[in-house]
Coordinates of C-alpha atoms in Angstrom, one line a residue:
Chain A
M1 CA -76.2 -5.9 3.7
K2 CA -72.7 -5.3 2.7
L3 CA -69.6 -5.2 4.9
T4 CA -66.3 -3.7 3.9
I5 CA -63.4 -4.4 6.2
L6 CA -61.0 -1.5 6.2
G7 CA -58.7 -3.0 8.8
C8 CA -58.9 -6.1 11.1
Y9 CA -55.5 -6.5 12.7
A10 CA -54.6 -5.9 16.3
A11 CA -52.3 -3.3 17.9
T12 CA -50.0 -1.2 15.6
P13 CA -50.7 -0.2 12.0
R14 CA -48.1 -1.5 9.6
T15 CA -47.4 -1.1 5.9
I16 CA -49.2 -4.3 5.2
T17 CA -52.0 -4.3 7.8
N18 CA -54.5 -1.8 9.2
P19 CA -56.1 -1.5 12.7
T20 CA -59.8 -2.1 13.2
S21 CA -62.4 -0.2 11.1
Q22 CA -65.3 -1.4 9.0
V23 CA -68.2 -0.1 7.0
L24 CA -71.6 -1.7 7.2
E25 CA -74.2 -0.8 4.5
M26 CA -77.7 -1.8 5.7
N27 CA -81.1 -0.6 4.5
G28 CA -79.7 2.6 2.9
H29 CA -77.4 3.4 5.9
M30 CA -73.6 3.5 5.7
F31 CA -72.4 2.9 9.3
L32 CA -68.7 3.2 10.3
I33 CA -67.6 0.8 13.0
D34 CA -64.4 1.7 14.8
A35 CA -61.8 4.0 13.3
G36 CA -58.1 3.0 13.8
E37 CA -55.4 5.3 12.5
G38 CA -55.5 5.6 8.8
T39 CA -59.3 4.9 8.5
Q40 CA -59.9 7.9 6.2
V41 CA -57.2 6.8 3.8
Q42 CA -58.7 3.3 3.7
L43 CA -62.1 4.7 3.0
R44 CA -60.6 6.5 0.0
R45 CA -58.6 3.4 -1.0
R46 CA -61.9 1.3 -1.0
K47 CA -63.6 4.1 -3.0
L48 CA -66.4 4.4 -0.5
K49 CA -68.5 7.5 -0.7
F50 CA -67.7 8.2 2.9
Q51 CA -69.6 11.5 3.1
R52 CA -72.6 9.2 3.4
I53 CA -71.5 8.1 6.8
N54 CA -73.7 9.8 9.4
H55 CA -73.3 7.4 12.3
I56 CA -69.9 6.2 13.7
F57 CA -69.8 3.5 16.4
I58 CA -66.7 3.2 18.5
S59 CA -66.2 0.1 20.6
H60 CA -63.6 1.3 23.0
L61 CA -60.8 3.9 23.4
H62 CA -57.8 1.8 22.7
G63 CA -55.8 3.5 19.9
D64 CA -56.2 0.8 17.3
H65 CA -59.9 1.4 17.4
F66 CA -60.2 5.1 17.4
Y67 CA -57.0 7.1 16.7
G68 CA -58.3 7.7 13.1
L69 CA -61.6 9.3 14.3
I70 CA -60.3 12.8 14.8
G71 CA -58.7 12.8 11.3
L72 CA -62.0 11.8 9.7
V73 CA -63.9 14.5 11.7
S74 CA -61.3 17.0 10.5
T75 CA -61.5 15.9 6.9
F76 CA -65.3 16.1 6.9
M77 CA -64.7 19.7 8.0
L78 CA -62.2 20.4 5.2
L79 CA -64.6 18.9 2.7
N80 CA -67.3 21.3 3.9
R81 CA -69.6 18.7 5.1
Q82 CA -73.1 20.0 6.1
A83 CA -74.9 16.8 7.3
D84 CA -75.1 16.0 11.0
L85 CA -72.6 13.4 12.3
H86 CA -73.4 11.2 15.2
I87 CA -70.6 9.5 17.2
Y88 CA -71.4 6.7 19.7
G89 CA -68.7 5.5 22.0
P90 CA -67.4 5.3 25.6
K91 CA -67.5 8.4 27.9
G92 CA -64.5 10.5 27.2
I93 CA -64.7 10.4 23.4
K94 CA -66.3 13.8 23.3
E95 CA -63.6 15.4 25.4
V96 CA -60.8 14.0 23.3
I97 CA -62.3 15.0 20.0
L98 CA -63.4 18.5 21.1
L99 CA -60.0 19.1 22.8
Q100 CA -58.2 18.5 19.5
L101 CA -60.6 20.7 17.6
R102 CA -60.2 23.4 20.1
L103 CA -56.4 23.2 20.1
S104 CA -56.4 23.6 16.3
N105 CA -58.9 26.5 16.6
S106 CA -61.3 24.5 14.3
F107 CA -65.0 24.5 14.2
T108 CA -67.0 21.9 12.2
G109 CA -69.5 23.4 9.8
Y110 CA -71.7 20.5 10.5
K111 CA -73.4 19.5 13.7
L112 CA -71.5 16.9 15.7
F113 CA -73.5 14.8 18.2
F114 CA -71.8 12.7 20.8
H115 CA -73.7 9.8 22.3
E116 CA -71.5 8.7 25.2
L117 CA -72.0 5.3 26.6
T118 CA -71.6 4.1 30.2
S119 CA -74.1 1.4 30.7
K120 CA -73.0 -2.2 31.3
E121 CA -76.4 -3.5 30.0
S122 CA -77.3 -3.7 26.4
E123 CA -79.2 -0.7 25.2
V124 CA -80.7 0.7 22.0
V125 CA -78.4 3.6 20.8
F126 CA -79.9 4.3 17.4
E127 CA -83.3 3.5 15.8
D128 CA -85.3 4.6 12.8
D129 CA -87.9 3.0 10.7
K130 CA -85.4 0.8 9.0
V131 CA -82.7 -0.2 11.4
V132 CA -82.1 -0.6 15.1
V133 CA -78.7 -0.6 16.7
R134 CA -78.0 -1.8 20.2
T135 CA -74.9 -2.3 22.3
I136 CA -73.3 -5.6 23.2
P137 CA -71.4 -5.1 26.5
L138 CA -68.1 -6.8 26.1
D139 CA -65.4 -7.8 28.6
H140 CA -62.1 -6.2 27.8
R141 CA -59.4 -4.3 29.6
V142 CA -61.3 -1.0 29.3
Y143 CA -65.0 -0.3 28.9
T144 CA -66.1 -1.8 25.6
N145 CA -69.2 -2.4 23.6
G146 CA -69.9 -4.4 20.5
Y147 CA -72.9 -3.3 18.4
L148 CA -75.8 -5.3 17.0
F149 CA -77.3 -3.9 13.8
E150 CA -80.8 -5.2 12.9
S151 CA -82.9 -4.3 9.9
K152 CA -86.6 -4.0 10.6
P153 CA -89.1 -6.0 8.7
G154 CA -90.4 -4.2 5.7
D155 CA -93.9 -4.2 4.3
R156 CA -95.6 -7.4 3.3
R157 CA -95.2 -7.9 -0.5
L158 CA -98.3 -7.8 -2.7
R159 CA -99.4 -10.7 -4.9
I160 CA -100.3 -8.5 -7.7
G161 CA -102.0 -11.2 -9.8
A162 CA -104.3 -12.3 -7.1
I163 CA -105.1 -8.7 -6.1
E164 CA -106.0 -7.7 -9.7
D165 CA -108.1 -10.8 -10.2
L166 CA -110.2 -9.8 -7.2
G167 CA -110.5 -6.3 -8.6
I168 CA -109.1 -4.6 -5.4
D169 CA -108.5 -0.9 -5.9
R170 CA -105.0 0.5 -5.7
C171 CA -106.1 2.7 -2.8
Y172 CA -106.1 -0.4 -0.5
Y173 CA -102.5 -1.4 -1.4
Q174 CA -100.8 0.2 1.6
K175 CA -103.4 -1.3 3.9
I176 CA -102.6 -4.7 2.4
K177 CA -98.8 -4.1 2.7
N178 CA -99.4 -3.3 6.4
G179 CA -101.1 -6.7 6.9
G180 CA -104.8 -5.8 6.7
D181 CA -107.6 -8.0 5.4
I182 CA -109.9 -6.6 2.7
T183 CA -113.7 -6.7 2.5
L184 CA -114.9 -6.9 -1.1
E185 CA -118.1 -5.1 -2.3
D186 CA -120.1 -8.3 -2.1
G187 CA -119.1 -8.7 1.6
T188 CA -116.4 -11.4 1.1
V189 CA -113.5 -11.0 3.4
V190 CA -110.1 -11.6 1.7
K191 CA -107.4 -12.8 4.1
N192 CA -104.2 -10.8 3.9
S193 CA -102.1 -14.0 3.7
D194 CA -104.0 -14.9 0.5
I195 CA -102.9 -11.8 -1.3
T196 CA -99.4 -11.1 0.1
Y197 CA -96.0 -12.8 0.6
D198 CA -94.0 -12.4 3.8
P199 CA -91.7 -9.3 3.9
D200 CA -88.1 -9.7 2.8
P201 CA -86.2 -11.4 5.6
T202 CA -84.6 -9.1 8.2
E203 CA -80.8 -8.8 8.4
S204 CA -78.6 -8.7 11.4
Y205 CA -74.9 -8.1 12.0
A206 CA -73.1 -8.3 15.3
F207 CA -69.7 -6.7 15.8
C208 CA -67.8 -8.1 18.8
S209 CA -64.3 -6.7 19.3
D210 CA -62.4 -6.5 21.5
T211 CA -63.4 -9.0 24.2
C212 CA -62.4 -12.1 26.1
Y213 CA -64.5 -15.2 25.9
S214 CA -67.9 -14.1 27.3
E215 CA -71.0 -16.2 27.1
Q216 CA -73.0 -13.3 28.6
I217 CA -73.3 -11.8 25.1
V218 CA -75.0 -14.9 23.7
P219 CA -78.6 -14.0 24.6
I220 CA -78.1 -10.5 23.0
I221 CA -76.8 -11.9 19.7
K222 CA -78.9 -15.1 19.6
D223 CA -79.7 -16.2 16.0
V224 CA -77.7 -13.3 14.5
K225 CA -77.2 -13.7 10.7
V226 CA -73.6 -12.6 10.7
L227 CA -71.3 -12.4 13.6
Y228 CA -67.9 -10.7 13.5
H229 CA -66.0 -11.9 16.5
E230 CA -62.5 -11.1 17.4
S231 CA -60.0 -13.9 17.3
T232 CA -56.7 -12.3 18.3
F233 CA -54.9 -15.6 19.0
L234 CA -54.5 -19.1 17.8
D235 CA -54.8 -22.0 20.3
S236 CA -51.0 -22.1 20.7
E237 CA -51.2 -18.6 22.3
E238 CA -54.3 -19.3 24.4
H239 CA -52.3 -18.5 27.5
Y240 CA -52.2 -14.8 26.5
T241 CA -56.0 -14.5 26.5
E242 CA -56.5 -14.1 30.2
K243 CA -54.1 -11.2 30.7
T244 CA -54.9 -9.4 27.4
K245 CA -58.7 -10.1 27.5
H246 CA -58.8 -11.3 24.0
C247 CA -60.0 -14.5 22.4
T248 CA -58.8 -17.5 20.4
A249 CA -60.4 -18.5 17.1
K250 CA -61.9 -21.5 18.8
E251 CA -63.5 -19.3 21.5
A252 CA -65.0 -17.1 18.8
A253 CA -66.3 -20.2 17.2
K254 CA -67.8 -21.4 20.4
I255 CA -69.7 -18.1 20.8
A256 CA -70.9 -18.4 17.2
T257 CA -72.2 -21.9 18.0
L258 CA -73.9 -21.0 21.2
A259 CA -75.5 -17.9 19.5
N260 CA -76.6 -20.1 16.5
A261 CA -75.0 -17.5 14.2
G262 CA -75.4 -18.0 10.4
T263 CA -72.0 -16.8 9.5
L264 CA -68.9 -16.2 11.6
I265 CA -66.3 -13.6 10.4
L266 CA -63.0 -13.8 12.1
G267 CA -60.6 -10.8 12.7
H268 CA -58.5 -8.7 15.0
Y269 CA -55.6 -11.0 14.4
S270 CA -52.4 -10.5 16.3
T271 CA -49.7 -9.3 13.9
R272 CA -47.5 -12.2 15.1
Y273 CA -49.2 -14.5 12.6
S274 CA -48.4 -14.5 8.9
D275 CA -51.1 -17.0 7.8
I276 CA -54.6 -16.0 8.8
T277 CA -56.2 -19.0 7.2
L278 CA -55.1 -20.9 10.4
F279 CA -57.7 -19.0 12.3
K280 CA -60.4 -20.3 10.1
K281 CA -59.1 -23.9 10.3
E282 CA -59.1 -23.8 14.1
A283 CA -62.6 -22.2 14.2
E284 CA -63.9 -24.9 11.8
T285 CA -63.2 -27.6 14.4
V286 CA -65.8 -25.9 16.7
F287 CA -68.4 -24.0 14.6
K288 CA -70.2 -25.9 11.8
G289 CA -71.8 -22.8 10.1
N290 CA -70.2 -20.6 7.5
I291 CA -66.8 -19.1 8.5
L292 CA -65.1 -16.3 6.7
N293 CA -61.6 -14.9 7.2
G294 CA -61.9 -11.2 7.6
D295 CA -59.1 -9.3 5.9
D296 CA -58.2 -5.7 5.0
G297 CA -60.1 -4.7 2.0
A298 CA -62.5 -7.7 2.1
V299 CA -66.0 -6.9 0.9
F300 CA -68.7 -9.3 2.0
N301 CA -72.2 -9.2 0.4
L302 CA -74.2 -10.9 3.2
Chain B
M1 CA -27.0 15.5 7.4
K2 CA -29.8 13.4 5.9
L3 CA -33.4 14.4 5.5
T4 CA -36.1 11.8 4.8
I5 CA -39.5 13.4 3.9
L6 CA -42.3 11.1 5.1
G7 CA -45.0 13.4 3.9
C8 CA -45.1 17.0 2.6
Y9 CA -48.7 17.6 1.4
A10 CA -51.2 19.9 3.0
A11 CA -54.5 19.1 4.7
T12 CA -56.0 15.6 4.4
P13 CA -54.0 12.4 3.9
R14 CA -54.9 10.6 0.7
T15 CA -53.9 7.2 -0.8
I16 CA -51.2 9.0 -2.8
T17 CA -50.0 11.7 -0.4
N18 CA -49.1 12.1 3.2
P19 CA -49.4 15.0 5.6
T20 CA -46.3 16.6 7.1
S21 CA -43.6 14.6 8.8
Q22 CA -39.9 14.3 8.3
V23 CA -36.8 12.7 9.8
L24 CA -33.6 14.7 10.2
E25 CA -30.4 12.7 10.9
M26 CA -27.7 15.0 12.2
N27 CA -24.5 14.3 14.2
G28 CA -25.8 10.9 15.4
H29 CA -29.3 12.2 16.3
M30 CA -32.5 11.1 14.6
F31 CA -35.0 13.9 15.0
L32 CA -38.7 13.6 14.0
I33 CA -40.3 16.9 12.8
D34 CA -44.1 16.9 12.8
A35 CA -46.2 13.8 12.8
G36 CA -49.3 13.9 10.6
E37 CA -51.7 10.9 10.6
G38 CA -49.9 7.8 9.3
T39 CA -46.4 8.9 10.4
Q40 CA -45.6 5.6 12.1
V41 CA -46.5 3.6 8.9
Q42 CA -44.4 5.9 6.8
L43 CA -41.5 5.4 9.2
R44 CA -41.8 1.6 8.6
R45 CA -42.3 2.1 4.9
R46 CA -39.0 4.0 4.7
K47 CA -37.3 1.3 6.8
L48 CA -36.1 3.8 9.4
K49 CA -35.0 2.5 12.8
F50 CA -37.5 4.8 14.4
Q51 CA -36.8 3.5 17.9
R52 CA -33.7 5.8 17.6
I53 CA -36.0 8.9 17.7
N54 CA -35.6 10.5 21.1
H55 CA -36.8 14.0 20.2
I56 CA -40.0 15.0 18.4
F57 CA -40.6 18.6 17.3
I58 CA -44.1 19.6 16.5
S59 CA -44.7 22.9 14.7
H60 CA -48.3 23.5 15.5
L61 CA -51.5 21.7 16.5
H62 CA -53.3 21.5 13.2
G63 CA -54.2 17.8 12.5
D64 CA -52.0 17.4 9.4
H65 CA -49.0 18.1 11.6
F66 CA -49.7 16.0 14.7
Y67 CA -52.5 13.5 14.5
G68 CA -50.0 10.8 14.1
L69 CA -48.1 11.6 17.3
I70 CA -50.4 9.6 19.7
G71 CA -50.1 6.5 17.5
L72 CA -46.4 6.7 17.5
V73 CA -46.3 7.2 21.3
S74 CA -48.6 4.2 21.7
T75 CA -46.6 2.0 19.3
F76 CA -43.3 2.8 21.2
M77 CA -45.2 1.6 24.3
L78 CA -46.3 -1.7 22.6
L79 CA -42.7 -2.2 21.3
N80 CA -41.6 -2.0 25.0
R81 CA -39.4 1.1 24.5
Q82 CA -37.2 2.0 27.4
A83 CA -35.5 5.2 26.3
D84 CA -36.7 8.6 27.3
L85 CA -38.8 10.5 24.7
H86 CA -38.9 14.3 24.5
I87 CA -41.7 16.0 22.7
Y88 CA -41.5 19.7 21.9
G89 CA -44.6 21.6 20.7
P90 CA -47.2 24.2 21.5
K91 CA -48.9 24.3 24.9
G92 CA -51.8 21.8 24.9
I93 CA -49.8 19.0 23.4
K94 CA -49.2 17.4 26.7
E95 CA -52.9 17.4 27.6
V96 CA -54.0 15.8 24.4
I97 CA -51.5 13.0 24.5
L98 CA -52.0 12.3 28.2
L99 CA -55.8 12.4 27.9
Q100 CA -55.7 9.7 25.2
L101 CA -53.3 7.5 27.2
R102 CA -55.5 7.9 30.3
L103 CA -58.7 7.0 28.3
S104 CA -57.1 3.8 27.1
N105 CA -55.8 3.1 30.6
S106 CA -52.3 3.0 29.2
F107 CA -48.9 3.8 30.7
T108 CA -45.7 4.2 28.8
G109 CA -42.9 2.1 30.1
Y110 CA -40.5 4.9 29.0
K111 CA -40.3 8.4 30.4
L112 CA -42.2 10.9 28.3
F113 CA -41.1 14.5 28.6
F114 CA -43.1 17.4 27.2
H115 CA -41.5 20.7 26.4
E116 CA -44.5 23.0 25.9
L117 CA -43.8 26.2 24.0
T118 CA -45.4 29.6 24.4
S119 CA -42.8 32.1 23.5
K120 CA -43.1 34.3 20.5
E121 CA -39.3 34.9 20.5
S122 CA -36.8 32.4 19.1
E123 CA -35.4 30.2 21.9
V124 CA -33.1 27.2 22.4
V125 CA -35.2 24.2 23.1
F126 CA -32.5 21.5 22.9
E127 CA -28.8 21.5 23.1
D128 CA -26.0 19.0 23.7
D129 CA -22.3 18.9 22.7
K130 CA -23.2 18.1 19.1
V131 CA -26.3 20.0 18.1
V132 CA -28.4 23.0 19.1
V133 CA -32.1 23.3 18.2
R134 CA -33.9 26.6 18.4
T135 CA -37.4 27.7 17.5
I136 CA -38.3 29.9 14.5
P137 CA -41.6 31.8 15.4
L138 CA -43.9 31.6 12.4
D139 CA -47.0 33.5 11.5
H140 CA -49.9 31.1 10.9
R141 CA -53.5 30.8 12.0
V142 CA -52.5 29.1 15.3
Y143 CA -49.4 29.4 17.4
T144 CA -46.6 27.9 15.3
N145 CA -42.9 27.4 15.4
G146 CA -40.4 26.3 12.8
Y147 CA -37.1 24.7 14.1
L148 CA -33.5 25.5 13.3
F149 CA -31.1 22.6 13.7
E150 CA -27.4 23.4 13.9
S151 CA -24.5 21.1 14.4
K152 CA -21.7 22.4 16.5
P153 CA -18.1 22.7 15.3
G154 CA -16.2 19.5 16.0
D155 CA -12.5 19.3 17.1
R156 CA -9.8 20.8 14.8
R157 CA -8.4 17.9 12.7
L158 CA -4.8 16.8 13.3
R159 CA -2.1 17.1 10.5
I160 CA -0.6 13.8 11.6
G161 CA 2.5 14.0 9.3
A162 CA 3.5 17.4 10.6
I163 CA 2.9 16.4 14.2
E164 CA 5.0 13.3 14.0
D165 CA 7.8 15.1 12.2
L166 CA 8.0 17.5 15.2
G167 CA 8.0 14.5 17.6
I168 CA 5.0 15.7 19.5
D169 CA 3.8 13.1 22.0
R170 CA 0.3 11.7 21.7
C171 CA -0.7 13.0 25.1
Y172 CA -0.9 16.5 23.6
Y173 CA -3.3 15.5 20.8
Q174 CA -6.5 16.5 22.6
K175 CA -5.0 19.9 23.4
I176 CA -4.1 20.4 19.8
K177 CA -7.6 19.3 18.7
N178 CA -9.0 21.9 21.1
G179 CA -6.9 24.6 19.3
G180 CA -3.9 24.9 21.6
D181 CA -0.4 25.8 20.5
I182 CA 2.5 23.5 21.6
T183 CA 5.9 24.4 23.1
L184 CA 8.6 21.9 22.1
E185 CA 11.4 20.7 24.5
D186 CA 13.8 23.2 22.8
G187 CA 11.4 26.1 23.6
T188 CA 10.0 26.5 20.1
V189 CA 6.3 27.4 20.0
V190 CA 4.4 25.6 17.3
K191 CA 1.3 27.4 16.2
N192 CA -1.9 25.3 16.2
S193 CA -2.8 26.4 12.7
D194 CA 0.5 24.8 11.4
I195 CA -0.4 21.4 12.7
T196 CA -4.2 21.2 12.3
Y197 CA -6.9 21.7 9.7
D198 CA -10.2 23.5 10.4
P199 CA -13.0 21.3 11.8
D200 CA -15.5 19.8 9.5
P201 CA -18.0 22.5 8.4
T202 CA -21.1 22.8 10.6
E203 CA -24.4 21.9 9.2
S204 CA -27.7 23.7 9.6
Y205 CA -31.3 22.9 8.6
A206 CA -34.3 25.2 9.0
F207 CA -37.9 23.7 9.0
C208 CA -40.5 26.5 8.3
S209 CA -44.0 25.2 8.0
D210 CA -46.8 26.4 8.2
T211 CA -46.4 30.1 7.8
C212 CA -47.4 33.1 5.7
Y213 CA -44.7 35.2 4.2
S214 CA -42.7 36.6 7.1
E215 CA -39.4 38.4 6.8
Q216 CA -39.1 38.4 10.6
I217 CA -37.7 34.9 10.4
V218 CA -34.8 35.9 8.1
P219 CA -32.3 37.0 10.9
I220 CA -32.9 33.7 12.7
I221 CA -32.2 31.5 9.7
K222 CA -29.5 33.8 8.1
D223 CA -27.0 31.8 6.0
V224 CA -28.7 28.5 6.8
K225 CA -27.4 25.6 4.7
V226 CA -30.7 24.0 3.9
L227 CA -34.1 25.7 4.3
Y228 CA -37.4 23.7 4.0
H229 CA -40.0 26.4 3.5
E230 CA -43.7 25.7 2.9
S231 CA -45.1 26.6 -0.5
T232 CA -48.7 25.7 -0.3
F233 CA -49.8 27.6 -3.4
L234 CA -48.6 28.5 -6.9
D235 CA -48.8 32.2 -7.9
S236 CA -52.2 31.6 -9.5
E237 CA -53.7 31.0 -6.1
E238 CA -51.8 33.8 -4.4
H239 CA -55.1 35.3 -3.3
Y240 CA -55.6 32.4 -0.9
T241 CA -52.4 33.1 1.1
E242 CA -53.8 36.0 3.2
K243 CA -56.8 34.1 4.7
T244 CA -55.1 30.7 5.0
K245 CA -51.8 32.2 6.2
H246 CA -49.8 30.1 3.8
C247 CA -47.1 30.9 1.2
T248 CA -46.6 30.7 -2.6
A249 CA -43.5 29.1 -4.0
K250 CA -42.2 32.5 -5.0
E251 CA -42.6 33.8 -1.4
A252 CA -40.7 30.8 -0.1
A253 CA -38.0 31.6 -2.7
K254 CA -37.9 35.2 -1.6
I255 CA -37.3 34.2 2.1
A256 CA -34.5 31.8 0.9
T257 CA -32.9 34.7 -1.0
L258 CA -33.1 37.1 1.9
A259 CA -31.7 34.5 4.2
N260 CA -28.9 33.6 1.8
A261 CA -29.9 29.9 2.1
G262 CA -27.7 27.3 0.4
T263 CA -30.5 25.0 -0.7
L264 CA -34.3 25.5 -0.6
I265 CA -36.6 22.5 -0.3
L266 CA -40.2 23.2 -1.2
G267 CA -43.2 21.4 0.3
H268 CA -46.6 21.5 2.0
Y269 CA -48.2 21.6 -1.4
S270 CA -51.9 22.0 -1.6
T271 CA -53.5 18.8 -2.9
R272 CA -55.2 20.7 -5.7
Y273 CA -52.0 20.5 -7.8
S274 CA -51.1 17.4 -9.7
D275 CA -47.6 18.6 -10.9
I276 CA -45.4 19.7 -8.1
T277 CA -42.5 20.6 -10.4
L278 CA -44.4 23.8 -11.1
F279 CA -43.5 24.9 -7.6
K280 CA -39.8 24.6 -8.4
K281 CA -40.2 26.4 -11.7
E282 CA -41.9 29.4 -10.0
A283 CA -39.3 29.5 -7.2
E284 CA -36.5 29.4 -9.7
T285 CA -37.6 32.8 -11.0
V286 CA -36.8 34.3 -7.6
F287 CA -34.1 32.2 -5.8
K288 CA -30.8 31.5 -7.6
G289 CA -29.5 28.9 -5.2
N290 CA -30.2 25.2 -5.3
I291 CA -33.9 24.3 -5.2
L292 CA -35.3 20.8 -4.5
N293 CA -38.9 19.6 -4.8
G294 CA -39.7 17.9 -1.5
D295 CA -41.8 14.8 -2.0
D296 CA -43.1 11.9 0.1
G297 CA -40.3 9.3 0.4
A298 CA -37.6 11.7 -0.8
V299 CA -34.2 11.2 0.9
F300 CA -31.8 14.1 0.7
N301 CA -28.2 13.7 1.7
L302 CA -27.3 17.3 2.4

């Protein structure tokens, strides 16, 4: 699981910071999460093969999370993309993208699927044999969802030495990987646990931005391996959180603690702060797990 | 008259080039012309006091000319702008901006005026006592206008020495600046031309992008001081101009010649070319006036 943060600052893009967008690579997928203005340039800057992106998840329709989407959709068109593209986001996202394509008399050569969200309950929005993605309803000024990405358990791993010693034929290998016991020719039953190791551990990543402090998300993200949680403010600006519906670093850390997260990544910093390490310092007073400062261009192998 | 080119490359923004946007400063105005994705960041990069922009002129609704507009409108809002903002562009521009503001539940604290254009004839779209701006209907794949910016002649300039020698009272100065003759107490009539110089010369700037080769624009831009004309292709790709409705550098130079332009600025280069000086070289074979290579970040004091 690899996370590339293209941008993680709040509000307006500047020469030194970018609005929210990140790329999550998991089990062969390359997912784009949010797409603030300039996302396509950041994808190029980070040398990501962004034509591999087939699924884009938009949290909410504030500009710093989606104004770069139409540019990316258009660029895919100019690059003669053929693969389907799926866009998940709040109701209205289809209208705004299609209106802009229509006004420019443009037609994508690839199929564009919109999955518009309206539910206030967590729901599965994407699933295949490797990954499942579900929404995390957040509490912000407009309808907003975070997203929980979970890899599915793979096959059990063969203990080749033991299997060969028992003279088990290769034609049974998939049955063994699937967890099945084996009956030898002499009638002996070999337990699966004696000839396999557990599958590789599953991975999970929760993206939670933008939101005010909300314990309602804890059951959804319980035991998540990696939690990205917005931390727009430091404690000294805690009085802004109620009106803006954002969080402090300590509040993000409290959610990470309640959820028993393995790692907390902080981001969506207000541009008023020049030293983002202060966010980590404040979060460390609350959360005792691993804490990382998200930053533009940061690549985390998780 | 000062022109700052924020971006002058065709199609998709890249790490090294920006789509079309430029700032024209004329007679105290700061006009923004087109607004491709990333315009607000380029305005910051060039250290322009962009809150002074009160009039934005959009040529057409292809993404590389207006996807940065909504971000700028939003940033003005976040910066608590109070001054009115006027946006000129093809019909549809109001719907796409207001839809995005509505979806984000945002309201600008400043008044936003849309001047939607549909005419295929040149028309005055802005005029005050210092400047007049009129459209230049262009021929592109979608409805497109260039814009002609002309400063108005100022007052005649006083020859202070001659006026004082004649003992003319200060209360007549504005009359003299306006071109009036003066009758002295002894009945002598002093001709205005004997006590004034001509006003400062007027300035004019024509922005023509995107368009195919079109001689129909020549009467509108006749004798323009500075012409920015798109030159998407070199001669070797001339065969692309018909389908894409763009121009070669030589075609831009031919329009400059027919219009008797003082200076030709080239731009809107296809990103397939790595050496933009070739555009100037090709244009020089046709146009004998001054030719400048537009480039991102170029500042021309004209």
